[in-house]
Short mmCIF file of C-alpha atoms and ligand atoms in Angstrom, two decimals:
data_model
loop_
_atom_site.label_atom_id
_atom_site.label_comp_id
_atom_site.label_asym_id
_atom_site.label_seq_id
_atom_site.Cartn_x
_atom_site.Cartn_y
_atom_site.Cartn_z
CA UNK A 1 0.00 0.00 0.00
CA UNK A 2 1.21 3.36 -0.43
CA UNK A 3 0.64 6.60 1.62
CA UNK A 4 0.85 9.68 -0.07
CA UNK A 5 0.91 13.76 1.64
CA UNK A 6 0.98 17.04 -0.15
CA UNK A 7 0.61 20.81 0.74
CA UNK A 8 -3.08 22.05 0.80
CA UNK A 9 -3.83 25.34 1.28
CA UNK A 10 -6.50 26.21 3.89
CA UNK A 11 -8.35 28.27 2.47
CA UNK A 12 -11.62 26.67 1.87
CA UNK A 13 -12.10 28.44 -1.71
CA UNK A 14 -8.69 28.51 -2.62
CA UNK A 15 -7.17 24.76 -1.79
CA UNK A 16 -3.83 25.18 -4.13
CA UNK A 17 -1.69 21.88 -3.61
CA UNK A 18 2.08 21.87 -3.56
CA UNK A 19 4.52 18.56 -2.70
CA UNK A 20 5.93 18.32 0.11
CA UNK A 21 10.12 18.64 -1.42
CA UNK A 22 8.80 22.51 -2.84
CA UNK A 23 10.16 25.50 -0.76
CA UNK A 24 6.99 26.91 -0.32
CA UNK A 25 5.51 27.82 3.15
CA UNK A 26 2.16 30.12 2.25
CA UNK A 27 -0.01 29.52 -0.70
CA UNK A 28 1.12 31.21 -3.81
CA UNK A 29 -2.12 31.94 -4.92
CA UNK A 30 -4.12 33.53 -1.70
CA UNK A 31 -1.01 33.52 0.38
CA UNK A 32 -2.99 31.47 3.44
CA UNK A 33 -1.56 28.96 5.61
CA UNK A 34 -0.77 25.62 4.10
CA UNK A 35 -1.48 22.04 5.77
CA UNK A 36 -0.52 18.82 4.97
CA UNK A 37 -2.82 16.60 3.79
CA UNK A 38 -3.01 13.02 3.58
CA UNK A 39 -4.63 10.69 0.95
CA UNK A 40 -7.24 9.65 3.82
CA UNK A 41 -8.89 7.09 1.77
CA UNK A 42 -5.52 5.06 1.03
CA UNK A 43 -5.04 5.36 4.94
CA UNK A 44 -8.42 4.37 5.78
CA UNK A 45 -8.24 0.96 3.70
CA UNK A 46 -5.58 -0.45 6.71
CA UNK A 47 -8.69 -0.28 9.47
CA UNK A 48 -8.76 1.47 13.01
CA UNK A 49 -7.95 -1.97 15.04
CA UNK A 50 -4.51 -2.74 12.62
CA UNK A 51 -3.31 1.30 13.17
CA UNK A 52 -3.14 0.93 16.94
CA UNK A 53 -1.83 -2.38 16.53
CA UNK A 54 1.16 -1.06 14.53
CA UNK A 55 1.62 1.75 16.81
CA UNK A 56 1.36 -0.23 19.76
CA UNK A 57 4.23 -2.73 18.21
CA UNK A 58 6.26 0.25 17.63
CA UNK A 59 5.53 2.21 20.48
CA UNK A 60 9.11 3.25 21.96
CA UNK A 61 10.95 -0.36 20.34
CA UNK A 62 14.67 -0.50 19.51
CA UNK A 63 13.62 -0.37 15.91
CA UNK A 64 14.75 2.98 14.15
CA UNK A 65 13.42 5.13 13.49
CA UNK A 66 9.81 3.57 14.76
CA UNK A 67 10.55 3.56 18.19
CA UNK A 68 10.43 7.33 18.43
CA UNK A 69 7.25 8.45 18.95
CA UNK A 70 6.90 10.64 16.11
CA UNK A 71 8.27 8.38 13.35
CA UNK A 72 6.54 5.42 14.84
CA UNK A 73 3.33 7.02 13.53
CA UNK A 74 5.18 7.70 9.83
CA UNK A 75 2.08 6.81 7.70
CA UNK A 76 0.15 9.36 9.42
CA UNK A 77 2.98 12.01 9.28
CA UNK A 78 5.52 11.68 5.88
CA UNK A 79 4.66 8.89 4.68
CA UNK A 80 7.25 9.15 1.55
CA UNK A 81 10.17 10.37 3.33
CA UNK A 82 13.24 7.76 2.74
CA UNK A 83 14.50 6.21 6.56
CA UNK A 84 17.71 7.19 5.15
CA UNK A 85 17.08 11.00 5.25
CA UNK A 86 15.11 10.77 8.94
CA UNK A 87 16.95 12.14 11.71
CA UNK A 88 15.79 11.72 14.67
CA UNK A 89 16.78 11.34 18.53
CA UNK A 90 14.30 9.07 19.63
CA UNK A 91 11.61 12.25 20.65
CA UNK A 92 8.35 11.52 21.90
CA UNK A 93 7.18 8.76 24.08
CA UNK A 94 7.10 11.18 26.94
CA UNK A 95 5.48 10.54 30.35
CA UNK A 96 1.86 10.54 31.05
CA UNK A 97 1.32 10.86 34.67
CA UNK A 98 -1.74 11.38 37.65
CA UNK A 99 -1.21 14.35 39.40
CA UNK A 100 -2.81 12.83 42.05
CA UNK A 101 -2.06 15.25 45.05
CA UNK A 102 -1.95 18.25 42.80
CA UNK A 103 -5.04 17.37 41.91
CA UNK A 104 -6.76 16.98 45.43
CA UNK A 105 -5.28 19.94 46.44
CA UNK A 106 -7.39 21.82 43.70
CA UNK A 107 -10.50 19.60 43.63
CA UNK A 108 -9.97 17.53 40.11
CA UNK A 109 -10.03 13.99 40.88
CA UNK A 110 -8.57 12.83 37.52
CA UNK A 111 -6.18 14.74 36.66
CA UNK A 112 -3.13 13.97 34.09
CA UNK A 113 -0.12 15.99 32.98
CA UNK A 114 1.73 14.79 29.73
CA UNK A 115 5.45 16.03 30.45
CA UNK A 116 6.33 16.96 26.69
CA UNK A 117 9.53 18.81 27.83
CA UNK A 118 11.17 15.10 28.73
CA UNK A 119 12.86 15.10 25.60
CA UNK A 120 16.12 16.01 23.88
CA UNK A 121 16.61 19.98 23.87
CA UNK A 122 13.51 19.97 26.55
CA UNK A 123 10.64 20.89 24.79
CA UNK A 124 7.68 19.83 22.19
CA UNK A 125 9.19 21.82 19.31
CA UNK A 126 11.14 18.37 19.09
CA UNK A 127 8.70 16.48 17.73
CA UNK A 128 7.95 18.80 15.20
CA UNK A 129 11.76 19.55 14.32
CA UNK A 130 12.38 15.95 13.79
CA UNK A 131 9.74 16.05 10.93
CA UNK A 132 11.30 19.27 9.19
CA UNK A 133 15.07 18.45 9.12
CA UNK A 134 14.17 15.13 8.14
CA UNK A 135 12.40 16.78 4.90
CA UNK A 136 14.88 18.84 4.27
CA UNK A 137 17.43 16.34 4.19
CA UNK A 138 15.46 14.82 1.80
CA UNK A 139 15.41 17.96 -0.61
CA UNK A 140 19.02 18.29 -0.04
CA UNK A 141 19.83 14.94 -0.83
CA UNK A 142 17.12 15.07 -4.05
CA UNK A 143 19.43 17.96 -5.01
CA UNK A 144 17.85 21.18 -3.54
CA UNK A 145 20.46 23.97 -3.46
CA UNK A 146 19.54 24.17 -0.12
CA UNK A 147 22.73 26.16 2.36
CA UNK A 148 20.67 26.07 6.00
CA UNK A 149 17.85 26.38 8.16
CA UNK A 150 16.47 29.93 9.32
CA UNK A 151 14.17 30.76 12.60
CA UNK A 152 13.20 33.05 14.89
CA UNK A 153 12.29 31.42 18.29
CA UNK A 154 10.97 32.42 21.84
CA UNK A 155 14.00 29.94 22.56
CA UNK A 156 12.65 26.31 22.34
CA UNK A 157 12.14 26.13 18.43
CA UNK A 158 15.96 27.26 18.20
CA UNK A 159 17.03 24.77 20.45
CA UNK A 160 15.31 22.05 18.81
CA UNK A 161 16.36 23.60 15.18
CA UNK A 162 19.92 23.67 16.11
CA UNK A 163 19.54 19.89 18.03
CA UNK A 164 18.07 18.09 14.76
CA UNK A 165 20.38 20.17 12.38
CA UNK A 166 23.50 19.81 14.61
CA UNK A 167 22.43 15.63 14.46
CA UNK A 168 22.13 15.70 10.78
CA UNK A 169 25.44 17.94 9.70
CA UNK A 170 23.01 20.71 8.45
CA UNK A 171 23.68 24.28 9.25
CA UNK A 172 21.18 25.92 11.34
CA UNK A 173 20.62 30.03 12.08
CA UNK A 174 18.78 31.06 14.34
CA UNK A 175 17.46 34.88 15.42
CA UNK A 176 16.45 35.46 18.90
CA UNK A 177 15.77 38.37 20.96
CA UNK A 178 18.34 39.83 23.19
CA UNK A 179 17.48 39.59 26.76
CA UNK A 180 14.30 37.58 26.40
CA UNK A 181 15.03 33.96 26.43
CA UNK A 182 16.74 31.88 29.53
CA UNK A 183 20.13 31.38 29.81
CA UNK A 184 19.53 27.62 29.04
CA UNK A 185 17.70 28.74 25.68
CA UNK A 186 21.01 31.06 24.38
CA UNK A 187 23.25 28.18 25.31
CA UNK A 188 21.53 25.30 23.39
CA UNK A 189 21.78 26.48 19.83
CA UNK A 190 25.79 28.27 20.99
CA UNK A 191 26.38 24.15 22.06
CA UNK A 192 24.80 22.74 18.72
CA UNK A 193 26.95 24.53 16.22
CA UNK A 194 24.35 26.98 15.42
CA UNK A 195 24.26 30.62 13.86
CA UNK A 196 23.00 32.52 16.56
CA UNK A 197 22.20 36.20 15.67
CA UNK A 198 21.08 38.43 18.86
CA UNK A 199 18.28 40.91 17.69
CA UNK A 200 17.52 44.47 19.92
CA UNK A 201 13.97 43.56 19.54
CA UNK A 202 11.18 40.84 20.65
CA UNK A 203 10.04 37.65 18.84
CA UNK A 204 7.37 39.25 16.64
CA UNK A 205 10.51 41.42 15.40
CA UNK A 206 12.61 38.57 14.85
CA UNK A 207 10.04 36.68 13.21
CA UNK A 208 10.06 39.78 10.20
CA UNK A 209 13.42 39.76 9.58
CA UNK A 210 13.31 35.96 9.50
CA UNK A 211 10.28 36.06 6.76
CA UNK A 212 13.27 38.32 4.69
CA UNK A 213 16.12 36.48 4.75
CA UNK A 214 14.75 33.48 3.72
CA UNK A 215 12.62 34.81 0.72
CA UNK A 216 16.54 33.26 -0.56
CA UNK A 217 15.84 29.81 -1.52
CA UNK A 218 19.12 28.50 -0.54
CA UNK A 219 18.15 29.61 3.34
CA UNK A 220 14.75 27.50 4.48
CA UNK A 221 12.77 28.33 7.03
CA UNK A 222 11.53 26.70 10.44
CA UNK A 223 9.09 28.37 11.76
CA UNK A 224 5.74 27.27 12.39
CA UNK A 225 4.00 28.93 9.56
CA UNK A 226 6.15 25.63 8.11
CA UNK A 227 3.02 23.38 8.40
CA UNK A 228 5.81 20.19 8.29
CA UNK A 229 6.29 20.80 11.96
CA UNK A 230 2.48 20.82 12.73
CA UNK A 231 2.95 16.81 11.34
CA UNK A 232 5.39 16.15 13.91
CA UNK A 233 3.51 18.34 16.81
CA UNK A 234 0.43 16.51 16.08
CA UNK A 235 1.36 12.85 17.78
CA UNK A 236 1.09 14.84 21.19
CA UNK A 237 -2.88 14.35 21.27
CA UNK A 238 -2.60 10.73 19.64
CA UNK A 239 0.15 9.70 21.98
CA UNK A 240 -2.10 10.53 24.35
CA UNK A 241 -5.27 8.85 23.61
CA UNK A 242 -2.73 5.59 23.21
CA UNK A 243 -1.33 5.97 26.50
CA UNK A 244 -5.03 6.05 28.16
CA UNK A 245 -5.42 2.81 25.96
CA UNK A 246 -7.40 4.97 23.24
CA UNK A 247 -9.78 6.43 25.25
CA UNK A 248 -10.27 10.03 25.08
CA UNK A 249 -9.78 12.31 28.40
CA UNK A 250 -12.52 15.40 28.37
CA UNK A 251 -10.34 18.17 28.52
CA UNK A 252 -7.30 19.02 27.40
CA UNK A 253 -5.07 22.21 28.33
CA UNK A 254 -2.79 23.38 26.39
CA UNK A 255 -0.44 27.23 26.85
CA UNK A 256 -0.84 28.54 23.49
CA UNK A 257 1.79 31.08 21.73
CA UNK A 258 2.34 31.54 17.96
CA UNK A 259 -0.96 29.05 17.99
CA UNK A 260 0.72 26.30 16.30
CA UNK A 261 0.91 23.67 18.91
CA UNK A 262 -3.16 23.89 19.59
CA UNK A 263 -3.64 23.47 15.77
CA UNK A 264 -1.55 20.34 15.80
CA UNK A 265 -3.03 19.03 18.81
CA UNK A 266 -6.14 19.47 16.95
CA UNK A 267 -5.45 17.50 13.71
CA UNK A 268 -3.86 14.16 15.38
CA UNK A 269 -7.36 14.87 17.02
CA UNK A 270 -9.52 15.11 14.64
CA UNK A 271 -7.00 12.26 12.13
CA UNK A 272 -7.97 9.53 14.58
CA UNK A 273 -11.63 10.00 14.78
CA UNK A 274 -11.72 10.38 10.52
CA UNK A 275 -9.67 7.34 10.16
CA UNK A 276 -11.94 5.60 12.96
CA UNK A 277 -9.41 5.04 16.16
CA UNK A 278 -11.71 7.40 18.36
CA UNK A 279 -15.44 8.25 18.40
CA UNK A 280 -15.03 11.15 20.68
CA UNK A 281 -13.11 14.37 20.80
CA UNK A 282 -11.85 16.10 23.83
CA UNK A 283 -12.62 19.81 24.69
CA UNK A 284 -9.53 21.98 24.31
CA UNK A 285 -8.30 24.80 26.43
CA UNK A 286 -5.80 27.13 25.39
CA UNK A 287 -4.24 28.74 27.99
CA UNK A 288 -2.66 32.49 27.59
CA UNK A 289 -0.53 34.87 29.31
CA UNK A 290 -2.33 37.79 30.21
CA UNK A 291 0.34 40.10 28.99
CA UNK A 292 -0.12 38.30 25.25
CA UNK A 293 -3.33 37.63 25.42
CA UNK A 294 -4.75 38.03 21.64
CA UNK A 295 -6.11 35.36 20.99
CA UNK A 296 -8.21 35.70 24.25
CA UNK A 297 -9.33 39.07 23.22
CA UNK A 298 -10.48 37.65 20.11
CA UNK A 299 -12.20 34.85 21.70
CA UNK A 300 -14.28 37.22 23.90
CA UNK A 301 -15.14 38.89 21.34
CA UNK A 302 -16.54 35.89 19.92
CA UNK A 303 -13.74 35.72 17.02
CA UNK A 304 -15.62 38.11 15.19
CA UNK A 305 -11.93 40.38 14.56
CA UNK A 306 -8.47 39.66 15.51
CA UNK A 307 -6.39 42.16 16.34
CA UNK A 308 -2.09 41.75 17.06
CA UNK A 309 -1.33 43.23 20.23
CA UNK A 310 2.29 44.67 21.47
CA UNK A 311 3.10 41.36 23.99
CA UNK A 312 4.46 42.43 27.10
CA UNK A 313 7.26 41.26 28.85
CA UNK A 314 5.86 37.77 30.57
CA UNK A 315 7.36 35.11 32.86
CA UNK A 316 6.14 32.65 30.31
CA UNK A 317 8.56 34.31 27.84
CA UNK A 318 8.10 31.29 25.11
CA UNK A 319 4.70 32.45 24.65
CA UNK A 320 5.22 36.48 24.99
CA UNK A 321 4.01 36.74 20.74
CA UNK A 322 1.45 39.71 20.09
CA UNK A 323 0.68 38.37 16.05
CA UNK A 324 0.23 34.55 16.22
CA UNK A 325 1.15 32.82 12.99
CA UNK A 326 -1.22 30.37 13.45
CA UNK A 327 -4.49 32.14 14.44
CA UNK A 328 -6.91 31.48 11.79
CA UNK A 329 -5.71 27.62 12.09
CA UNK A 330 -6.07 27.72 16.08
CA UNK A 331 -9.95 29.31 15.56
CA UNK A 332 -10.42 26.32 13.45
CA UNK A 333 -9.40 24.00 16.15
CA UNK A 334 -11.37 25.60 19.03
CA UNK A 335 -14.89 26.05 16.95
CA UNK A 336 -14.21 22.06 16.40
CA UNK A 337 -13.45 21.08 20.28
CA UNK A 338 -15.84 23.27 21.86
CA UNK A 339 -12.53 25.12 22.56
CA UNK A 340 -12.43 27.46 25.58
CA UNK A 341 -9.14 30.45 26.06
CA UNK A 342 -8.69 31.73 29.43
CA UNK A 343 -5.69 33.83 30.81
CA UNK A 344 -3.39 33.88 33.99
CA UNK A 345 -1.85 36.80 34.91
CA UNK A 346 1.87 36.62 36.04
CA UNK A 347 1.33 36.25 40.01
CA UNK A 348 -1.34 33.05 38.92
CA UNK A 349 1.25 31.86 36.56
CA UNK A 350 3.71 31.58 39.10
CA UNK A 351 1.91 30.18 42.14
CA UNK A 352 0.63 27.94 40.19
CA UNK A 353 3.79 26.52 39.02
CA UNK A 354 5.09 26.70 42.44
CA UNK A 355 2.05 24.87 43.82
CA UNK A 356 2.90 22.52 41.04
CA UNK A 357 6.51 21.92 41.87
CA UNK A 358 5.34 21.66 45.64
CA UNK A 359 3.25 18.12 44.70
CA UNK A 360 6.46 17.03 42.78
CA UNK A 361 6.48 18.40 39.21
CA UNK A 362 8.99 21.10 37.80
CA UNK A 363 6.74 23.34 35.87
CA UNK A 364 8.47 25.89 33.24
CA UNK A 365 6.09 28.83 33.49
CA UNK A 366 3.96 27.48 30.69
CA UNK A 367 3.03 24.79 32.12
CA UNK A 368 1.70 27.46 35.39
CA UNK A 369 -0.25 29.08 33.06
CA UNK A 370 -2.11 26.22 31.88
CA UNK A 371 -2.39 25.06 35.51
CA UNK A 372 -3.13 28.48 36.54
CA UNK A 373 -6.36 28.35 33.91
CA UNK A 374 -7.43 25.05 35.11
CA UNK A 375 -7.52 26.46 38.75
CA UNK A 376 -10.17 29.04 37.28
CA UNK A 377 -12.29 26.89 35.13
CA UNK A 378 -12.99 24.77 38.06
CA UNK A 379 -13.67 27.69 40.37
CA UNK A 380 -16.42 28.76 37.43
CA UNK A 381 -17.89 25.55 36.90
CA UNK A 382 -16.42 24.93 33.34
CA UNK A 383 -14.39 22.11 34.34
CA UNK A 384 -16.08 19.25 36.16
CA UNK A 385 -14.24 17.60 39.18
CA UNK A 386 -14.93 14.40 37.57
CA UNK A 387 -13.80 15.33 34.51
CA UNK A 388 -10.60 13.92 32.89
CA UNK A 389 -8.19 16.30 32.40
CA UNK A 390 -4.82 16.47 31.14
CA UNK A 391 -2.61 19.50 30.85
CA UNK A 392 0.12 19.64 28.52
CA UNK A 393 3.21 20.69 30.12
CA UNK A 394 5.47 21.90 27.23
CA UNK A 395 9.61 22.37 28.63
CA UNK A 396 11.30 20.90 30.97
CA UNK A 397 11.53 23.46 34.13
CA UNK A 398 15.32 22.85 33.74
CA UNK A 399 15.20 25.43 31.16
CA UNK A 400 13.66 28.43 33.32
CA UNK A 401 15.41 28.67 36.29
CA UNK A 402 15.95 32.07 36.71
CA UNK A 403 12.51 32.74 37.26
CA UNK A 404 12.25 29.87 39.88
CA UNK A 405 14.92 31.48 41.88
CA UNK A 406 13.46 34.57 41.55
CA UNK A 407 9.88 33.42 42.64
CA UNK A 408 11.54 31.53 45.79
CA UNK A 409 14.16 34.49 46.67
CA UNK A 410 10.85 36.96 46.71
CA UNK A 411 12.27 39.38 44.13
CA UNK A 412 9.01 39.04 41.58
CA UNK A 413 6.82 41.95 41.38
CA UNK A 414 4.31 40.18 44.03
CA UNK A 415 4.05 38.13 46.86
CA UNK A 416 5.56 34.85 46.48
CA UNK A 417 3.06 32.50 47.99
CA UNK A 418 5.20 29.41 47.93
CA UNK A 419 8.21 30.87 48.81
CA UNK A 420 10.75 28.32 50.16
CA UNK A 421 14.08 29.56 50.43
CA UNK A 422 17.22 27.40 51.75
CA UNK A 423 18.49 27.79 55.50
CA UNK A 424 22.15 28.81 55.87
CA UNK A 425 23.96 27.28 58.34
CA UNK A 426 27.28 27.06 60.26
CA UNK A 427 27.71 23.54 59.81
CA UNK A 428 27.89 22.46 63.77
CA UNK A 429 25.34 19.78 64.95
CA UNK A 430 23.72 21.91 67.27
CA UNK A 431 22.64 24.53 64.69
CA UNK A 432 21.56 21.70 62.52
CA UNK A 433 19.54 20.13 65.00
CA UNK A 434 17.76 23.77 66.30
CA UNK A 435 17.02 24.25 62.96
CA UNK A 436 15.23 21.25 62.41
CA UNK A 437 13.48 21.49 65.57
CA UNK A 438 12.01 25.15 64.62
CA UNK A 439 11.09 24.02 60.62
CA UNK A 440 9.27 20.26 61.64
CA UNK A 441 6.98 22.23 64.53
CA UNK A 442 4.76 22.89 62.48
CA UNK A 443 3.41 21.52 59.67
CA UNK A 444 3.80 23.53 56.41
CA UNK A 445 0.86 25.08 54.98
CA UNK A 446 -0.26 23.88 52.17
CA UNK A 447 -3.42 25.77 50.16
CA UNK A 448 -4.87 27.32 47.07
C1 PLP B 1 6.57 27.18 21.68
C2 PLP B 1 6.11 27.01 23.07
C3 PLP B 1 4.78 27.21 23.45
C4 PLP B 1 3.74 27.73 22.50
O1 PLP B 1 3.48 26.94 21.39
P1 PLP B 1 2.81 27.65 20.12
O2 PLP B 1 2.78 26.62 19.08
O3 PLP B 1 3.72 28.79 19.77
O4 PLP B 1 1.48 28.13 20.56
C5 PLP B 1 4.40 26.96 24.74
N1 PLP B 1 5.30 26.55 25.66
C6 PLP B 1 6.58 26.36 25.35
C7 PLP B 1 7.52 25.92 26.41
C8 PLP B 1 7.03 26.58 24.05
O5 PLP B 1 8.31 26.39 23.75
ZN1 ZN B 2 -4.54 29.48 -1.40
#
């Protein structure tokens, strides 16, 4: 049997098709978004039952590339590529876990966080990076005059970009802006070999100048107005569903950006109920910063207009982007999973987290936003106690540490609620032990 997958545009009355080795990234004609679509029917001739079968075979085996979680799914994602041309580091296959105290602490029984930052350069932007470089090792190898790989990045898509490219011998640049990314995020793509240009301005700046540069063919570009990394992105929501044994949870919460990752989440979705795996689709949540927060003013405003904002500086800085890429696909997505966007400010963002890290996780400040939005749907009644949830958790806390230390040191521009800073010590018995005495009186508190 064989798969096929092209460029479609989305635009409903345009629908322009391009393959997938063309350096194209908006439609040439209307100059929307592009997808990738998939010959459906050819797909839907192997039934439902033999599709999780494979996957399930696959799922994280010693076999390359299948064990990774992305190319284990390859039918469903680039279904031509040659295994020759994939490079990949094993992504995907990433944790799944109860949140059991967490979760009694703020009245879900049933709660689930999917730890997508367990991975190689600590984020989800893996599993879609993996898909791109792979492709355009392809075009290179099919002779594509192709010199290296362009983004601009909050800090995760460069790391990822420079990971994949470093792994296949590919050069990667990458534009980032000064002063706005963790000191994890500048030394990633430094470690991997990349070109790292340093921009005086924020990511919606960066983004401009990237859109220039590589109007060059011989200079491709990464970002996620790329619709190969949505391919890649997408086996979050089926990875999922396989984990829970393909059943679908009820709600899923996801911090939401440039808008790509929802959209993605959305597809895998919606690709496993068309090709008959699910019957059911879960209700989505994006969850936004309130500092850059446009896609929630457009959802209160029923998405009747859209207007870019000017982001403001935000603890979750991988998500500080005024101009989503992605918004007319995102829209899509939350008119088809009875989508809801809600907003944290930056002291909710942070407690959360903190509350977070106090029932054993180590949320980046992402992930406290989407826990931070939870905490309020409950409180209104949009979330149902007995409802399963699962909240995406997209980096590894590793990466933000500065703004752990300065939540615990108090030196945020609020109360710290969660505060718990280390005792110093002369290190003499007696201190030790009068120290211990005064801390294990009492017992910590512990609330919302
Ligand atoms: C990129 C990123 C996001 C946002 O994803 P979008 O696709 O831009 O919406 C959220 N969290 C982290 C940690 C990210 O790196
Ligand atoms: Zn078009």
């Amino acid at each position: 049997m064989s798969y096929r997958a092209w460029f479609q545009c989305i635009n409903p009355q345009c629908g322009a098709t391009y393959p997938l080795n063309s350096i194209v990234y908006q439609c040439q004609q209307c100059h929307s978004l592009l997808e990738v679509q998939h010959d459906m029917a050819a797909l839907a001739n192997r039934g439902a039952a033999a599709w999780m079968k494979l996957f399930e075979d696959r799922y994280k085996s010693n076999a390359w590339p299948y064990g990774s979680g992305v190319w284990g799914k390859k039918e469903w994602i680039l279904p031509q590529i040659s295994d020759d041309n994939i490079v990949s580091v094993y992504e995907g296959g990433t944790n799944l876990f109860w949140a059991e105290r967490f979760g009694k602490v703020i009245g879900v029984d049933d709660l689930w966080l999917k730890l997508c930052g367990n991975t190689h350069s600590g984020s989800f932007k893996d599993l879609g990076m993996t898909v791109l470089v792979s492709q355009v090792k392809q075009m290179i190898s099919e002779g594509a005059p192709i010199k290296a790989v362009a983004c601009a990045s909050t800090g995760d898509t460069s790391a990822a970009l420079a990971t994949y490219c470093a792994a296949a011998g590919i050069q990667s640049v990458v534009l980032l802006p000064r002063g706005k990314i963790s000191i994890a995020q500048l030394i990633q793509p430094v470690s991997n070999d990349a070109l790292v240009l340093y921009l005086d301005t924020d990511f919606d700046g960066c983004m401009k100048l990237v859109q220039e540069i590589t109007k060059d063919p011989t200079l491709y570009l990464a970002n996620s107005m790329n619709s190969l990394r949505v391919e890649g992105q997408k086996t979050v929501g089926i990875e999922i569903v396989q984990q829970f044994d393909w059943e679908v949870p009820d709600v899923m919460i996801i911090p939401g950006g440039n808008l790509g990752n929802v959209s993605a989440l959305g597809k895998g979705l919606l690709m496993m109920k068309d090709l008959g795996v699910i019957a059911k689709l879960p209700r989505i949540v994006v969850a936004q910063a309130q500092r850059a927060n446009p896609l929630y003013l457009s959802y209160k405003r029923n998405f009747e207009s859209f207007e870019p904002i000017q982001a403001q500086k935000t603890l979750a800085s991988a998500i500080q982007i005024g101009n989503p890429v992605s918004f007319e696909k995102a829209v899509r997505t939350l008119k088809q999973f009875n989508g809801i966007v809600e907003q944290a400010t930056e002291e909710e963002l942070a407690d959360a987290a903190a509350l977070g890290d106090r029932t054993g996780m180590f949320n980046c400040p992402h992930t406290g936003v989407a826990l931070a939005v939870l905490i309020k749907l409950l409180k209104a009644g949009k979330i149902d106690k007995s409802d399963r949830v699962v909240v995406i958790s997209t980096a590894h806390g590793l990466k933000f540490v500065e703004m752990k230390v300065k939540y615990h040191q108090r030196e945020l521009e609020f109360p710290s609620r969660h505060a718990n800073q280390p005792i110093e010590l002369p290190a003499r018995l007696d201190a030790v032990k009068e120290a211990l005495h005064k801390a294990l009186q009492t017992k910590r508190q512990f609330k919302l």
